[in-house]
Structures are given as structure tokens and as C-alpha cells.
GROMACS .gro file of C-alpha atoms in nm:
model
  128
    1MET     CA    1   2.108  -3.572  -0.629
    2ARG     CA    2   2.339  -3.865  -0.522
    3LYS     CA    3   2.249  -4.122  -0.210
    4ASN     CA    4   2.495  -3.922  -0.049
    5SER     CA    5   2.525  -3.551  -0.123
    6ILE     CA    6   2.469  -3.301   0.258
    7LYS     CA    7   2.093  -3.254   0.067
    8ASN     CA    8   2.044  -3.568   0.016
    9THR     CA    9   2.112  -3.616   0.409
   10ARG     CA   10   1.965  -3.294   0.513
   11ILE     CA   11   1.652  -3.472   0.378
   12ASN     CA   12   1.639  -3.791   0.535
   13GLY     CA   13   1.723  -3.639   0.872
   14GLU     CA   14   1.456  -3.427   0.862
   15VAL     CA   15   1.178  -3.739   0.721
   16MET     CA   16   1.317  -3.890   1.030
   17ARG     CA   17   1.224  -3.596   1.287
   18GLU     CA   18   0.865  -3.507   1.158
   19LEU     CA   19   0.796  -3.901   1.126
   20SER     CA   20   0.964  -3.982   1.467
   21MET     CA   21   0.700  -3.703   1.591
   22ILE     CA   22   0.403  -3.773   1.422
   23ILE     CA   23   0.446  -4.152   1.560
   24ARG     CA   24   0.480  -4.057   1.892
   25GLY     CA   25   0.227  -3.800   1.925
   26GLU     CA   26  -0.034  -3.812   1.686
   27ILE     CA   27  -0.138  -4.153   1.637
   28LYS     CA   28  -0.357  -4.361   1.796
   29ASP     CA   29  -0.350  -4.705   1.689
   30PRO     CA   30  -0.350  -4.948   2.005
   31ARG     CA   31  -0.143  -5.173   1.822
   32ILE     CA   32   0.108  -4.934   1.844
   33HIS     CA   33   0.414  -4.978   2.093
   34PRO     CA   34   0.464  -4.726   2.363
   35MET     CA   35   0.856  -4.799   2.306
   36THR     CA   36   0.857  -4.685   1.943
   37SER     CA   37   1.131  -4.537   1.812
   38VAL     CA   38   1.280  -4.375   1.431
   39VAL     CA   39   1.648  -4.503   1.415
   40SER     CA   40   1.730  -4.363   1.052
   41VAL     CA   41   1.548  -4.279   0.749
   42GLU     CA   42   1.685  -4.330   0.435
   43VAL     CA   43   1.520  -4.116   0.161
   44ALA     CA   44   1.577  -4.221  -0.221
   45PRO     CA   45   1.747  -3.944  -0.438
   46ASP     CA   46   1.436  -3.904  -0.717
   47LEU     CA   47   1.243  -3.880  -0.301
   48LYS     CA   48   0.951  -4.140  -0.430
   49THR     CA   49   1.096  -4.414  -0.166
   50CYS     CA   50   1.222  -4.341   0.151
   51LYS     CA   51   1.283  -4.706   0.420
   52ALA     CA   52   1.186  -4.596   0.755
   53TYR     CA   53   1.402  -4.824   1.037
   54ILE     CA   54   1.132  -4.867   1.368
   55SER     CA   55   1.284  -5.029   1.693
   56VAL     CA   56   1.031  -5.175   1.900
   57LEU     CA   57   1.111  -5.248   2.248
   58GLY     CA   58   0.881  -5.528   2.315
   59ASP     CA   59   0.827  -5.934   2.257
   60LYS     CA   60   0.802  -5.993   1.896
   61GLU     CA   61   0.463  -6.000   1.904
   62ALA     CA   62   0.491  -5.630   2.019
   63GLN     CA   63   0.744  -5.612   1.739
   64GLU     CA   64   0.488  -5.728   1.428
   65ASN     CA   65   0.178  -5.500   1.578
   66THR     CA   66   0.385  -5.224   1.561
   67ILE     CA   67   0.502  -5.238   1.195
   68ALA     CA   68   0.121  -5.394   1.144
   69GLY     CA   69  -0.007  -5.061   1.261
   70LEU     CA   70   0.207  -4.860   1.097
   71LYS     CA   71   0.158  -4.929   0.780
   72SER     CA   72  -0.227  -4.903   0.849
   73ALA     CA   73  -0.137  -4.580   0.907
   74GLU     CA   74   0.072  -4.535   0.620
   75GLY     CA   75  -0.164  -4.321   0.457
   76TYR     CA   76  -0.263  -4.079   0.750
   77ILE     CA   77   0.160  -4.059   0.873
   78ARG     CA   78   0.218  -3.964   0.465
   79ARG     CA   79  -0.045  -3.716   0.460
   80GLN     CA   80   0.128  -3.565   0.740
   81LEU     CA   81   0.521  -3.579   0.591
   82ALA     CA   82   0.358  -3.382   0.326
   83LYS     CA   83   0.205  -3.161   0.516
   84ASN     CA   84   0.487  -3.034   0.751
   85ILE     CA   85   0.760  -3.091   0.540
   86ASN     CA   86   0.795  -2.914   0.166
   87LEU     CA   87   0.932  -3.161  -0.105
   88ARG     CA   88   0.848  -3.171  -0.437
   89ASN     CA   89   0.764  -3.548  -0.348
   90THR     CA   90   0.616  -3.715  -0.027
   91PRO     CA   91   0.798  -4.039  -0.052
   92GLU     CA   92   0.593  -4.359  -0.010
   93ILE     CA   93   0.687  -4.558   0.316
   94ARG     CA   94   0.853  -4.921   0.401
   95PHE     CA   95   0.854  -4.941   0.773
   96ILE     CA   96   1.122  -5.201   0.828
   97LEU     CA   97   1.167  -5.345   1.204
   98ASP     CA   98   1.576  -5.288   1.324
   99GLN     CA   99   1.677  -5.515   1.556
  100SER     CA  100   1.944  -5.344   1.655
  101ILE     CA  101   1.903  -5.180   1.974
  102GLU     CA  102   1.782  -5.448   2.068
  103TYR     CA  103   2.080  -5.694   1.975
  104GLY     CA  104   2.325  -5.427   2.110
  105VAL     CA  105   2.137  -5.433   2.500
  106ALA     CA  106   2.190  -5.845   2.421
  107MET     CA  107   2.578  -5.826   2.400
  108SER     CA  108   2.605  -5.540   2.644
  109LYS     CA  109   2.495  -5.783   2.893
  110LEU     CA  110   2.697  -6.092   2.800
  111ILE     CA  111   3.017  -5.889   2.793
  112ASP     CA  112   2.836  -5.790   3.155
  113ASP     CA  113   2.815  -6.134   3.185
  114VAL     CA  114   3.186  -6.275   3.122
  115ASN     CA  115   3.334  -5.959   3.331
  116LYS     CA  116   3.172  -6.063   3.631
  117ASN     CA  117   3.306  -6.367   3.607
  118VAL     CA  118   3.683  -6.218   3.508
  119PRO     CA  119   3.747  -6.045   3.802
  120SER     CA  120   3.693  -6.440   4.081
  121GLN     CA  121   3.997  -6.662   3.750
  122GLU     CA  122   4.186  -6.330   3.825
  123LYS     CA  123   4.165  -6.372   4.292
  124ASP     CA  124   4.199  -6.732   4.220
  125ASP     CA  125   4.489  -6.673   4.039
  126GLU     CA  126   4.683  -6.460   4.241
  127ASN     CA  127   4.616  -6.692   4.545
  128GLU     CA  128   4.784  -6.961   4.406
   0.00000   0.00000   0.00000
């Protein structure tokens, strides 16, 4: 199976959906922040490994605690994944902290700040 085949894309989506349901509803670890989401999942073509990109809305400590909590619950998550998805192999999951959402929010805020200053300069130009 090739990396970007239709089958691999479908498996990525299914694993991502199940993984987010397991993290949101079944894990009771207090280290895992309530505002945790699965951004994307990349399952290897041989179904042996999986990279799960996790986004945590919180400070640096909350992000580190969430990743540590997910790594300690990996066995349970893998078992639930095997129960819910019928795959030949249940992939070994590597949790990777994804800060793209946080980066996007920060960029959006910077753009908004710049746009607030621009109209006042245009008004000054019109008055001259």
C-alpha cells in the first residue's frame, strides 16, 4: 500500500476519529488537558506505526503533561483501537505535540493588531 493511496487516507481518517473519541471519552488520566484534540494522524503503509499529532490549548506545562499522560496510556489506547477498528496490525502510536493551531491563533492576533493601527493612519492621510 502506498503512502497517499485512498486506502491509507481512509485508514488515517478512521484512526484519527477513533483516537479522538478514546482520548475525549475513555481516558481518565488527570494529566490530560480537557482541551486536547487530534489534529492529524499518519499511519505507515505497513500499519506498524502511527504518528498522532496532538494539539493542546493551554500553557507549556499543560502540553507537556498531556503528552506524558498520553504516552503512559498508550497501551490502553492501542487496545481500544484494536477493539474498535479491524486492522491487520494495530499500529504503535507516537504522540507528537502539534502547535499549528496555537501558532495560527497568535498570527491571527498579530494581524488583527496591525489592522487596528492601519485605519488610524489612513484617516491621518485623508485629513492632510
